[in-house]
Amino acid sequence: MSVRTVLGDVEELGVTYAHEHLFMTGDWAVRNEPDYRLDSLEAAVEEVAAAQRLGLSAVVEMTPLGFGRSPRLMRALAERTGLHVVAVTGFHKSTYYSDAHWLHHYTVDEIAGLLAAEIEAGMDEFGLVGPIIRRSPARAGAIKLAAGYHRLPGERLIKAVAEAAQRTGVPVVTHCDKGTMGHELLDALQVDRVILGHIDHNPDAGYLASLAERGAYLAFDRPGRIKYGPDSDIVALVEALAARGLGDRLLFGMDLARRSYWPSLGGGPGLTYLLERFVPRLEAAGLGEVAKAALIGNAQAAFSLR
């Protein structure tokens, strides 16, 4: 089944990072934290090219509306490098948007229609801040929805995201603050594919297994960011879930959404870390086939159009 990328639908993604940020050019994130400014095509090309030499083929670019998402730069990066880039429409936490923002006021059908159009007709270069919409030829391939710490987003927004996902056949990708609200999101959305992001920030194997058993994909995007905990925690989680026969529910990414994470901008660990450092640890633990499935087959299944 095909996957929608910014350069068109493709049949095979190959090795895929399921949660990444390549461009955040303004809006809330950059105004409040300059370290979030990712607006250099050349730096992105350098980061991607280094990971491609290790086998990277595709990235799910998780920058939502209101965070300086750039369809133009995503297309330019894909054209320059050959990387498959899956973009998202949708939202981060509602509190990041001003009281005047339309997401607080439009109806379920109106919000769903705007999201569906970004998937079917093309993303707005202005991030749907209006009143003019300038359609990019780049179409989104997933819808983002963010929960707070032990707090669901509003019911109207949940219904709109679910309606748009069902209408277009793309998955819903989520922000699970500190790894919470997994079951609550599954209960509320009631769609066939939900990818739970940041879920490894709650390194409880029993909890994660209960989510995977319901059919959720678990996006582990913490490797390399040791400030949140050692990689050994994630290796142990992968091992525990694989032992329960749930390896087909795993996805990997890095969520390197800061300048200080990019070697090309003077930071680290960089996009190479997952393939160069983390996957070998899984292989050494006898989990090489699980890692391969998470990066290739699982990602293809999770992000294919239905």
PDB file of N, CA, C and O in Angstrom, residues 10 13 21 32 42 48 71 84 118 145 147 213 228 236 267 293:
ATOM      1  N   VAL A  10       4.313   6.971  -2.582  1.00  0.00           N
ATOM      2  CA  VAL A  10       5.352   5.985  -2.874  1.00  0.00           C
ATOM      3  C   VAL A  10       4.905   4.631  -2.349  1.00  0.00           C
ATOM      4  O   VAL A  10       4.132   4.532  -1.397  1.00  0.00           O
ATOM      5  N   LEU A  13       8.712   2.838   1.696  1.00  0.00           N
ATOM      6  CA  LEU A  13       9.445   3.871   2.429  1.00  0.00           C
ATOM      7  C   LEU A  13      10.892   3.471   2.671  1.00  0.00           C
ATOM      8  O   LEU A  13      11.786   4.304   2.664  1.00  0.00           O
ATOM      9  N   HIS A  21      11.835  16.048  13.360  1.00  0.00           N
ATOM     10  CA  HIS A  21      11.577  17.449  13.022  1.00  0.00           C
ATOM     11  C   HIS A  21      12.766  17.956  12.227  1.00  0.00           C
ATOM     12  O   HIS A  21      13.905  17.907  12.703  1.00  0.00           O
ATOM     13  N   ASN A  32       9.380  31.476  21.583  1.00  0.00           N
ATOM     14  CA  ASN A  32       9.580  31.206  23.003  1.00  0.00           C
ATOM     15  C   ASN A  32      10.879  30.474  23.310  1.00  0.00           C
ATOM     16  O   ASN A  32      11.336  30.496  24.452  1.00  0.00           O
ATOM     17  N   GLU A  42      20.417  23.840   4.183  1.00  0.00           N
ATOM     18  CA  GLU A  42      21.752  23.256   4.079  1.00  0.00           C
ATOM     19  C   GLU A  42      22.074  22.387   5.289  1.00  0.00           C
ATOM     20  O   GLU A  42      22.645  21.298   5.141  1.00  0.00           O
ATOM     21  N   VAL A  48      20.645  14.868   7.084  1.00  0.00           N
ATOM     22  CA  VAL A  48      19.991  13.755   6.386  1.00  0.00           C
ATOM     23  C   VAL A  48      21.008  12.930   5.610  1.00  0.00           C
ATOM     24  O   VAL A  48      20.991  11.688   5.648  1.00  0.00           O
ATOM     25  N   PRO A  71       6.183  23.368   4.056  1.00  0.00           N
ATOM     26  CA  PRO A  71       6.090  22.462   2.908  1.00  0.00           C
ATOM     27  C   PRO A  71       7.153  22.758   1.849  1.00  0.00           C
ATOM     28  O   PRO A  71       7.693  21.829   1.233  1.00  0.00           O
ATOM     29  N   HIS A  84      12.443  10.287   1.436  1.00  0.00           N
ATOM     30  CA  HIS A  84      10.984  10.309   1.473  1.00  0.00           C
ATOM     31  C   HIS A  84      10.560  11.061   2.743  1.00  0.00           C
ATOM     32  O   HIS A  84      10.924  10.653   3.855  1.00  0.00           O
ATOM     33  N   GLU A 118      -5.717  19.432   3.496  1.00  0.00           N
ATOM     34  CA  GLU A 118      -4.252  19.424   3.526  1.00  0.00           C
ATOM     35  C   GLU A 118      -3.691  18.077   3.076  1.00  0.00           C
ATOM     36  O   GLU A 118      -2.566  17.993   2.585  1.00  0.00           O
ATOM     37  N   LEU A 145      -2.157  14.891  16.708  1.00  0.00           N
ATOM     38  CA  LEU A 145      -3.012  15.304  17.822  1.00  0.00           C
ATOM     39  C   LEU A 145      -2.200  15.166  19.100  1.00  0.00           C
ATOM     40  O   LEU A 145      -1.542  14.143  19.310  1.00  0.00           O
ATOM     41  N   ALA A 147      -1.906  15.270  23.329  1.00  0.00           N
ATOM     42  CA  ALA A 147      -2.487  15.272  24.670  1.00  0.00           C
ATOM     43  C   ALA A 147      -1.509  15.949  25.620  1.00  0.00           C
ATOM     44  O   ALA A 147      -0.295  15.938  25.406  1.00  0.00           O
ATOM     45  N   GLU A 213      -1.340  -4.280  22.526  1.00  0.00           N
ATOM     46  CA  GLU A 213      -2.336  -5.345  22.386  1.00  0.00           C
ATOM     47  C   GLU A 213      -3.665  -4.826  21.857  1.00  0.00           C
ATOM     48  O   GLU A 213      -4.469  -5.578  21.314  1.00  0.00           O
ATOM     49  N   TYR A 228      16.661  12.192  29.308  1.00  0.00           N
ATOM     50  CA  TYR A 228      15.377  11.604  29.677  1.00  0.00           C
ATOM     51  C   TYR A 228      15.522  10.180  30.211  1.00  0.00           C
ATOM     52  O   TYR A 228      14.532   9.561  30.610  1.00  0.00           O
ATOM     53  N   ALA A 236      15.628  -2.573  27.000  1.00  0.00           N
ATOM     54  CA  ALA A 236      14.861  -3.495  27.846  1.00  0.00           C
ATOM     55  C   ALA A 236      13.388  -3.507  27.464  1.00  0.00           C
ATOM     56  O   ALA A 236      12.741  -4.578  27.465  1.00  0.00           O
ATOM     57  N   GLY A 267      25.755  20.759  17.664  1.00  0.00           N
ATOM     58  CA  GLY A 267      25.204  19.968  18.767  1.00  0.00           C
ATOM     59  C   GLY A 267      25.293  18.475  18.528  1.00  0.00           C
ATOM     60  O   GLY A 267      26.131  17.974  17.800  1.00  0.00           O
ATOM     61  N   ALA A 293      12.361  -4.766  11.567  1.00  0.00           N
ATOM     62  CA  ALA A 293      10.911  -4.679  11.361  1.00  0.00           C
ATOM     63  C   ALA A 293      10.385  -3.313  11.775  1.00  0.00           C
ATOM     64  O   ALA A 293       9.568  -2.706  11.070  1.00  0.00           O
TER      65      ALA A 293
END
